[in-house]
Coordinates of N, CA and C in Angstrom, one line a residue:
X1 N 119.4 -161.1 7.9 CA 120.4 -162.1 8.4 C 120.1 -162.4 9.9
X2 N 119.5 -161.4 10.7 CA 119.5 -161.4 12.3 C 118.4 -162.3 12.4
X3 N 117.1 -162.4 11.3 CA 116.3 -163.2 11.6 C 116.1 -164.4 11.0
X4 N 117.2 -164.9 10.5 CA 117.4 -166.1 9.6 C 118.0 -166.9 10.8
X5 N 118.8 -166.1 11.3 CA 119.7 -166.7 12.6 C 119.0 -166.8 14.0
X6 N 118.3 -165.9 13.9 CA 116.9 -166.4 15.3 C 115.9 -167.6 15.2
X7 N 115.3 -167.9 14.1 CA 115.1 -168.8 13.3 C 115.6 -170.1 13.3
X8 N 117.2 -169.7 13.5 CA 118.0 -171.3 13.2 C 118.0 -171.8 14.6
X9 N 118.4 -170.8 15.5 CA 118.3 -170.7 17.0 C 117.2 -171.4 17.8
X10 N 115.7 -171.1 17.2 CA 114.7 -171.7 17.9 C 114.6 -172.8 17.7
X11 N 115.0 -173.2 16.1 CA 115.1 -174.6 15.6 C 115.9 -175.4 15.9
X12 N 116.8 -175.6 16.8 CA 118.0 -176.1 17.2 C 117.6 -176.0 18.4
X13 N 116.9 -175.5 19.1 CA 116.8 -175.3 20.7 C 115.7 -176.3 21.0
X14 N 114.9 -176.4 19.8 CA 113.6 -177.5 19.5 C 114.2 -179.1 19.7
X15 N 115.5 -179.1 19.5 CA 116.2 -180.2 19.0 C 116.0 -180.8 17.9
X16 N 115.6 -179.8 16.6 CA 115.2 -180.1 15.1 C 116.8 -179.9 14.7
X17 N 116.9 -179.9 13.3 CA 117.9 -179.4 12.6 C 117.8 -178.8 11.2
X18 N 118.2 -177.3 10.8 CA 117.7 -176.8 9.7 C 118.5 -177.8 8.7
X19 N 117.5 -178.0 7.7 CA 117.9 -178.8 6.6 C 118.3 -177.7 5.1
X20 N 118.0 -176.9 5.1 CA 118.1 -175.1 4.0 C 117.1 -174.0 4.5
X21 N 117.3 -172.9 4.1 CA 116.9 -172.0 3.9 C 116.6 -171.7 2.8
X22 N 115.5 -171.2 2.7 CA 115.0 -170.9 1.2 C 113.7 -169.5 1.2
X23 N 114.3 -169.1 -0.2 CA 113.4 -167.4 0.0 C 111.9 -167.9 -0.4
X24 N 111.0 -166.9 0.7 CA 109.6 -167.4 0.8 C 108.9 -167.5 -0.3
X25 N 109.3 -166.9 -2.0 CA 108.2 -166.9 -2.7 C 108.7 -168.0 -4.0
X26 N 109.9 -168.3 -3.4 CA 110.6 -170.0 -4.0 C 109.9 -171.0 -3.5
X27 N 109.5 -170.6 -2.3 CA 109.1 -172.2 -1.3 C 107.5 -172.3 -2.0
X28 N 107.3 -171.2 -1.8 CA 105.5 -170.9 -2.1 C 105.1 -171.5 -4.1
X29 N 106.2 -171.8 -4.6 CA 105.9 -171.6 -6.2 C 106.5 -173.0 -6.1
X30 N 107.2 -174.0 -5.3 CA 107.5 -175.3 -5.5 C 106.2 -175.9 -4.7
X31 N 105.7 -175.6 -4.0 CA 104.6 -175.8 -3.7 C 103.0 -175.6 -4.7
X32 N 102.9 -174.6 -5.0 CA 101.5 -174.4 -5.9 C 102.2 -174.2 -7.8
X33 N 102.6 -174.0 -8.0 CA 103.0 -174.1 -9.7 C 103.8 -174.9 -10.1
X34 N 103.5 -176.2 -11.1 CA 104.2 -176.7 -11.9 C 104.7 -176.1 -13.5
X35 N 105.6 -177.3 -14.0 CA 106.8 -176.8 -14.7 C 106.0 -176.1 -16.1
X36 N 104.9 -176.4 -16.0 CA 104.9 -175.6 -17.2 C 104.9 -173.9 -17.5
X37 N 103.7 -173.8 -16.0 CA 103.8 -172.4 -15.5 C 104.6 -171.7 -14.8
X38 N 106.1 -172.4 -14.6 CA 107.1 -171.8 -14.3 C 107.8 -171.2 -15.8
X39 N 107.5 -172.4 -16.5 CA 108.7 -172.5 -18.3 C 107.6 -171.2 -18.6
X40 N 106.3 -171.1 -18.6 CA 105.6 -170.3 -19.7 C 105.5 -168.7 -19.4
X41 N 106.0 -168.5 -17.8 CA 105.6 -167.5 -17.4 C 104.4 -166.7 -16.3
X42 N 104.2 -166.7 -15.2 CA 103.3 -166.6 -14.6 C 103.7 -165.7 -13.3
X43 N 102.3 -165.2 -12.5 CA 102.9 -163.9 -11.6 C 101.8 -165.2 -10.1
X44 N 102.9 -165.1 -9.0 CA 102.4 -166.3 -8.0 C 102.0 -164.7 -7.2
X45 N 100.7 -164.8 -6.6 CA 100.5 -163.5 -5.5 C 100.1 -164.7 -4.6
X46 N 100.4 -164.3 -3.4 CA 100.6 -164.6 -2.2 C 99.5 -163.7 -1.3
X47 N 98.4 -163.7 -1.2 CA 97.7 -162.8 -0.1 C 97.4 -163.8 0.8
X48 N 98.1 -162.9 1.8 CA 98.6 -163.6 3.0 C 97.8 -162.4 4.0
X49 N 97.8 -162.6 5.7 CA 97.1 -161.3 6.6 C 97.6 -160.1 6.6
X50 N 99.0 -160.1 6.5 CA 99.9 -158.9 7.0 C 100.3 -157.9 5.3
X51 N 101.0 -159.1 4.4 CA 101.3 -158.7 3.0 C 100.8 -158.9 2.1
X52 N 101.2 -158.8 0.9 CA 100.6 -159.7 -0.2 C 102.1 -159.6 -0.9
X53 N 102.5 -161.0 -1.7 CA 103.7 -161.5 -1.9 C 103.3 -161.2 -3.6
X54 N 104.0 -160.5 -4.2 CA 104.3 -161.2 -5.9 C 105.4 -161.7 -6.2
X55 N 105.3 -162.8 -7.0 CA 106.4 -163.5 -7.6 C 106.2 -163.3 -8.8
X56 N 107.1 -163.0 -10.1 CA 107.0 -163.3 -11.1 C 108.2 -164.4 -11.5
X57 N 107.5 -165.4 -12.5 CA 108.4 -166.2 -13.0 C 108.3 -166.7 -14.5
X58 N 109.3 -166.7 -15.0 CA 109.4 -167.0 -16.5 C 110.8 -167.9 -16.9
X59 N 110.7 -168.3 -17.5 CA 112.1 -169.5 -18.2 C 112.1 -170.3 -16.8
X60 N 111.4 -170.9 -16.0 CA 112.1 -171.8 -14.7 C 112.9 -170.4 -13.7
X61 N 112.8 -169.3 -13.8 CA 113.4 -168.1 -13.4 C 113.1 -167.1 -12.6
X62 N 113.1 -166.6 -11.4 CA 112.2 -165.7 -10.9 C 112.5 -164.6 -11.1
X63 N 112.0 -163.5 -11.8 CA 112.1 -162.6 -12.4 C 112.0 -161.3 -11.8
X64 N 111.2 -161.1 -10.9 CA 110.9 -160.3 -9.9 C 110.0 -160.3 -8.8
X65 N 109.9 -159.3 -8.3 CA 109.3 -160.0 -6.4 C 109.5 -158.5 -5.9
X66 N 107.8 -158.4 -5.0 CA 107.6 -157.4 -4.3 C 107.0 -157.8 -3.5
X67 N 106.4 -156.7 -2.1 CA 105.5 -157.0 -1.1 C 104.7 -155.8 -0.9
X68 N 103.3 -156.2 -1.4 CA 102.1 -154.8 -1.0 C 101.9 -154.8 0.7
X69 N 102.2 -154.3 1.1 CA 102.0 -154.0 2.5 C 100.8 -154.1 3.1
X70 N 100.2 -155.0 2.3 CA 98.8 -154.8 3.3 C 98.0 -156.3 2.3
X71 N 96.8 -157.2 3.3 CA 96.5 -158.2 2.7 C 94.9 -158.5 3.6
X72 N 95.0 -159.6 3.8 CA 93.6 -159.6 4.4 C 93.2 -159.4 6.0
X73 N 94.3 -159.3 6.5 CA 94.1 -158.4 7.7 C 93.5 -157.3 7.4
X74 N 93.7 -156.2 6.6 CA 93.4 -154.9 6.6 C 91.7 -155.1 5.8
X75 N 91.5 -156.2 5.2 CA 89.9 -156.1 5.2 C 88.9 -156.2 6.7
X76 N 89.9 -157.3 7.6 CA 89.0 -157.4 8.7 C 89.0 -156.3 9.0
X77 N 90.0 -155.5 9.3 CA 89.6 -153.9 10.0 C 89.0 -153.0 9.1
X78 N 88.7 -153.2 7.4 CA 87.3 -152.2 7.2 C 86.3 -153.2 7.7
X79 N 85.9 -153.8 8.3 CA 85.1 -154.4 8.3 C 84.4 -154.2 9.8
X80 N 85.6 -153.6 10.7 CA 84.9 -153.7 12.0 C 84.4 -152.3 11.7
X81 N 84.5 -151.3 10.9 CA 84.0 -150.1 10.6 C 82.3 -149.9 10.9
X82 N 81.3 -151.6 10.9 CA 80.3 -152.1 10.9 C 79.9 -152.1 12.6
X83 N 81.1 -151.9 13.2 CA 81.0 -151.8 14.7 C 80.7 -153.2 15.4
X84 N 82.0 -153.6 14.9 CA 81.5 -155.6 15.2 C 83.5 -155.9 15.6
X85 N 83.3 -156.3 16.5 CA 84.6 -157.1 17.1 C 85.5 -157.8 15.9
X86 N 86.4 -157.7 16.2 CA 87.9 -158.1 15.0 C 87.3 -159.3 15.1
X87 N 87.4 -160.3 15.8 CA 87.0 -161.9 15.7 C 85.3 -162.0 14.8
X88 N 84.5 -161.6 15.0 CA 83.2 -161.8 14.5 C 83.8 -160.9 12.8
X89 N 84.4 -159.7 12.7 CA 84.6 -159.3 11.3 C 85.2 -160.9 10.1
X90 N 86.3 -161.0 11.2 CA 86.9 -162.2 10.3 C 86.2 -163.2 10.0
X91 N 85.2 -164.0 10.5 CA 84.0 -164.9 10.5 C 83.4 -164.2 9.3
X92 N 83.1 -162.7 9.6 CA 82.1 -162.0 8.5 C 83.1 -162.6 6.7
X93 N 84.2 -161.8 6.8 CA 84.7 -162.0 6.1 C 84.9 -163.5 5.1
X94 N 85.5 -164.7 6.2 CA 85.9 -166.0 5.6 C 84.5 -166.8 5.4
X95 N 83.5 -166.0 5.9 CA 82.1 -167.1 5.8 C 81.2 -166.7 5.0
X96 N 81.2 -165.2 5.1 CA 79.9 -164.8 3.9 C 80.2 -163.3 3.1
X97 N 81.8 -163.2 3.2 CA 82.4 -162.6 2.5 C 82.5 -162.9 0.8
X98 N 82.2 -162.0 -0.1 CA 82.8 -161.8 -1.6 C 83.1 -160.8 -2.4
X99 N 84.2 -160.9 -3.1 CA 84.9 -160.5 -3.5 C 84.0 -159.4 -4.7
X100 N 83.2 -160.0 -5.2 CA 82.2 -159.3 -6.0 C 80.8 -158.9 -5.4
X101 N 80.6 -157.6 -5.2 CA 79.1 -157.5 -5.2 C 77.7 -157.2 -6.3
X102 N 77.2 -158.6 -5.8 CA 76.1 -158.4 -7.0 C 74.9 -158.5 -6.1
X103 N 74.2 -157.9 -6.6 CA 72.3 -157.5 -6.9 C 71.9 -158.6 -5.6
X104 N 71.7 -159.9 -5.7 CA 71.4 -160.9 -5.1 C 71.7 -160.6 -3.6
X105 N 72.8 -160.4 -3.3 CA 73.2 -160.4 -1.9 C 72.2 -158.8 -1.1
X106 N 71.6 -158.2 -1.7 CA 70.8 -157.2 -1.3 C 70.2 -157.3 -0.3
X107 N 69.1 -159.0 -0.7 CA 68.1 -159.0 0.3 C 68.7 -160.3 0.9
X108 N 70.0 -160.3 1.4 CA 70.4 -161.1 2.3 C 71.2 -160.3 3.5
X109 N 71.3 -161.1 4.4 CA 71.5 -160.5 5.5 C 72.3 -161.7 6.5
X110 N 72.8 -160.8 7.9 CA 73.5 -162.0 8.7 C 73.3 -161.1 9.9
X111 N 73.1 -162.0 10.9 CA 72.9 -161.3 12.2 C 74.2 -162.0 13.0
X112 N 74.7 -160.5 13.6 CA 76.3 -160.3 14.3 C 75.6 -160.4 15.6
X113 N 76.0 -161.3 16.7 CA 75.8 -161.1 18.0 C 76.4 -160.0 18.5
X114 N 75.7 -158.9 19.6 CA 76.3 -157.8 19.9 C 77.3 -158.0 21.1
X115 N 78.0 -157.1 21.6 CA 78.7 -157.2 23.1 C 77.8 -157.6 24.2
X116 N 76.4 -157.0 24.0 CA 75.6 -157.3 25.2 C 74.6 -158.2 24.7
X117 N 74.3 -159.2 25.1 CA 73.5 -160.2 24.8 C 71.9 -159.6 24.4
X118 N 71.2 -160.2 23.4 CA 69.8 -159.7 23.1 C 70.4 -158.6 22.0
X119 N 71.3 -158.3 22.1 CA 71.9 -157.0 21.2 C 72.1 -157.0 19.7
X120 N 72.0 -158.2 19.3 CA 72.2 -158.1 18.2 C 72.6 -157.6 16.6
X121 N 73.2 -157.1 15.9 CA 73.2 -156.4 14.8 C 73.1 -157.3 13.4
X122 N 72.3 -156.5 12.5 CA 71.8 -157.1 11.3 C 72.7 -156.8 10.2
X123 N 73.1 -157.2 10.0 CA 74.5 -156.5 8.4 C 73.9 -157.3 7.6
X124 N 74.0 -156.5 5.9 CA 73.2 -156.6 4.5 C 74.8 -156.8 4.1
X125 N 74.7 -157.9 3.6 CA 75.4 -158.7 2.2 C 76.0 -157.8 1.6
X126 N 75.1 -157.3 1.0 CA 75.6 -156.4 -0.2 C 76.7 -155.2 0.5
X127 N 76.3 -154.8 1.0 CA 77.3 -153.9 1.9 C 78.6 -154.5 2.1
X128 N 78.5 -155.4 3.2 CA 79.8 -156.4 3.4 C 80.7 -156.4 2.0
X129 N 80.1 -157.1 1.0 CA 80.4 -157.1 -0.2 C 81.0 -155.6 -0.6
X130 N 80.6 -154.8 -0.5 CA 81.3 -153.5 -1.2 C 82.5 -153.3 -0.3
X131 N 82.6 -153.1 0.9 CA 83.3 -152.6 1.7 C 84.7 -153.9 1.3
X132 N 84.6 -155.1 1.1 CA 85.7 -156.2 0.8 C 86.2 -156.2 -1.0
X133 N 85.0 -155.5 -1.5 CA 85.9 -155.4 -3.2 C 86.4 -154.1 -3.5
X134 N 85.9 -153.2 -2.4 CA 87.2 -152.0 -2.7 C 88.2 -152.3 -2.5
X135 N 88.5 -153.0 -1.1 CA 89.9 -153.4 -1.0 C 90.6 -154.4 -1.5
X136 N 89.6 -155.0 -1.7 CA 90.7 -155.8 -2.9 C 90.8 -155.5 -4.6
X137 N 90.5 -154.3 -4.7 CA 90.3 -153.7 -6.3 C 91.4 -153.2 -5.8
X138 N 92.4 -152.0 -4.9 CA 93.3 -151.9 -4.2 C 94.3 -152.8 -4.4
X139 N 94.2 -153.6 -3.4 CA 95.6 -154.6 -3.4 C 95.6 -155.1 -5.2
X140 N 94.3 -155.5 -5.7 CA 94.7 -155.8 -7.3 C 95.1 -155.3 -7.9
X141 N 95.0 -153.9 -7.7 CA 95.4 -152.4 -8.4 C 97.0 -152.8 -8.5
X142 N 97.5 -152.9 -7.1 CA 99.0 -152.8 -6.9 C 99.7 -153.9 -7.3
X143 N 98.8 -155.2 -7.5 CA 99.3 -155.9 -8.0 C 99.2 -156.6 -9.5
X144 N 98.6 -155.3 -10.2 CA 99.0 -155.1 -11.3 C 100.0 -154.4 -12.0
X145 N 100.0 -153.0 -11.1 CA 101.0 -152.3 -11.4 C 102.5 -153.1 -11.5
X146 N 102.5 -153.8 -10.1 CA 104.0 -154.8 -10.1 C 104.2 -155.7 -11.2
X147 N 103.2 -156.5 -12.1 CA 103.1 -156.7 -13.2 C 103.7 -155.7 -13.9
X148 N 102.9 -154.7 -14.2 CA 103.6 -154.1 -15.4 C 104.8 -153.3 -15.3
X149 N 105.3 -153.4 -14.0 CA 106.6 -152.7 -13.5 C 107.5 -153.5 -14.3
X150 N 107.2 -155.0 -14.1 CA 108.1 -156.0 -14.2 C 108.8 -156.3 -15.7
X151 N 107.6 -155.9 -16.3 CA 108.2 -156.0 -17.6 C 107.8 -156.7 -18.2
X152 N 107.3 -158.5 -17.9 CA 106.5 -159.5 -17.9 C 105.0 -159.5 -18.3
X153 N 104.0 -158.3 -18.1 CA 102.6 -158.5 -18.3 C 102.2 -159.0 -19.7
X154 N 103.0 -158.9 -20.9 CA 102.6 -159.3 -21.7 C 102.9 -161.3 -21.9
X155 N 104.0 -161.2 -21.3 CA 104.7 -162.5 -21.2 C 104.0 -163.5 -20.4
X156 N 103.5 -163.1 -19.5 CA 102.8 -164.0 -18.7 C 101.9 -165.5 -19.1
X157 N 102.0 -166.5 -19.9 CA 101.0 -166.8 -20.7 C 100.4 -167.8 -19.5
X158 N 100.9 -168.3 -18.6 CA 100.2 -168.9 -17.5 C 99.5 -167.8 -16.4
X159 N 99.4 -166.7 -17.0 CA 98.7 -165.6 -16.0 C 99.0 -165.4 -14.8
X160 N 97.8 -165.6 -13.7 CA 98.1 -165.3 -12.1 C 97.7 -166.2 -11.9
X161 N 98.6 -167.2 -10.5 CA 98.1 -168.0 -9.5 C 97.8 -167.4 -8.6
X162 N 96.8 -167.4 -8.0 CA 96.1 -166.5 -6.2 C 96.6 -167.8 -5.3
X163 N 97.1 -167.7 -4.5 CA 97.1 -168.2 -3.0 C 97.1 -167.5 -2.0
X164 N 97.3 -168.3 -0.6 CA 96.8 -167.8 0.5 C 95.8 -167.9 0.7
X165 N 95.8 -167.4 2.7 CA 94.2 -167.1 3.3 C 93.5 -166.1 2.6
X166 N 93.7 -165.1 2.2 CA 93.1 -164.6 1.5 C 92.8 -164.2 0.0
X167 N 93.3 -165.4 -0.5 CA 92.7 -165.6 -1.8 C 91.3 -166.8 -1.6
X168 N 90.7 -167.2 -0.9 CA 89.4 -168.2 -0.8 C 88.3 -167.1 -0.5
X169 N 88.5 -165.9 -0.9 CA 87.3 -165.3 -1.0 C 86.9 -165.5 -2.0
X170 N 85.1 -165.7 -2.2 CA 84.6 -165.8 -3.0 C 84.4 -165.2 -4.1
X171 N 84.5 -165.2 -5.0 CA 84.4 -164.7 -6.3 C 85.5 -163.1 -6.6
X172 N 86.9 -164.4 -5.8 CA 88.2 -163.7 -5.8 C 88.7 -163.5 -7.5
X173 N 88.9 -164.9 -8.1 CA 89.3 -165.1 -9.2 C 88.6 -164.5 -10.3
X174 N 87.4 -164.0 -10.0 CA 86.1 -163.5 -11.5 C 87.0 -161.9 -11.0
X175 N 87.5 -161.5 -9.6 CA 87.7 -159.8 -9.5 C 88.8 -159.7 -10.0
X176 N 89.9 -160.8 -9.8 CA 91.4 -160.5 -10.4 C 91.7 -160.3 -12.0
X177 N 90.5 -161.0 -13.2 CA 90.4 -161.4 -14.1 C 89.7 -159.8 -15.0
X178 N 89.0 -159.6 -13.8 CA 88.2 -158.1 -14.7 C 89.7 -156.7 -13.9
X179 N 90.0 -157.1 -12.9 CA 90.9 -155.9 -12.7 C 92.6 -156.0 -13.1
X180 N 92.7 -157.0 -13.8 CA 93.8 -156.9 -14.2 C 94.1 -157.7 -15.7
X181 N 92.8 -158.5 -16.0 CA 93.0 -158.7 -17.4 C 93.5 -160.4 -17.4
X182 N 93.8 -160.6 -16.7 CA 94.7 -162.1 -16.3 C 94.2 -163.2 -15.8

């Protein structure tokens, strides 16, 4: 409540005017799912930096709703584990980051500019790659379990919608499909 009303506060001090309030994973499913995938059944995940949002919805209905405490922020920081600055991780990540590692990315590579100039560091693909589909086999993990908490996994016949910043990882959709069936 305290932050709905801080909210209304800054927006009125803007000289805007709130027109409704609405819960975040309503706003997010009038936005990315139509009516059929509302009517048929479907789980909206939300991976966002901070959380990851599940919605489930069935009959036009939202059915249930959690938040995994952790999203694509927490890959950039395995990532600086490589000894590479938060800002260059996330570049690693949104640029030549995937979700799957396969064979190919072996003999690929990316050179990280170091802190000191001439410094350079060389990171292998394939590596990057492992270190970003553990943790999203993780967050999938949990958000399967909330699936089948829900009661819904069988029901789902529109399956999962991925949004968010970090669902445009690459070969996000081929990981969600083998770790959760959906």
């Amino acid at each position: 409540e305290a932050a709905i009303q801080n909210i209304e506060m800054c927006i009125k001090a803007a000289g805007l005017e709130v027109a409704s309030i609405e819960l975040e994973p309503l706003a997010s499913s009038d936005a990315v799912l139509n009516a059929q995938e509302l009517e048929a059944g479907v789980a909206l995940v939300d991976i966002g930096g901070g959380t990851t949002d599940v919605a489930i919805f069935e009959n036009n209905t939202i059915r249930h709703t959690a938040v995994i405490p952790f999203g694509g922020n927490i890959i950039t920081e395995d990532l600086r584990d490589f000894r590479i600055l938060k800002e260059q991780a996330e570049v690693l990540k949104v640029k030549y980051g995937y979700a799957i590692p396969f064979e190919a990315l072996r003999n690929q590579h990316v050179s990280i500019q170091g802190v000191r100039s001439g410094n350079n560091k060389e990171l292998n693909l394939l590596s990057v790659a492992k270190v970003i589909s553990a943790r999203m086999k993780e967050i999938l993990a949990h958000v399967d379990y909330q699936i089948k908490l829900s009661g819904y996994g069988k029901k789902l016949i529109s399956g999962i919608v991925l949004t968010g910043g970090g669902s445009q990882l690459k070969n996000l959709v081929q990981l969600t499909e083998m770790e959760t069936g959906q």
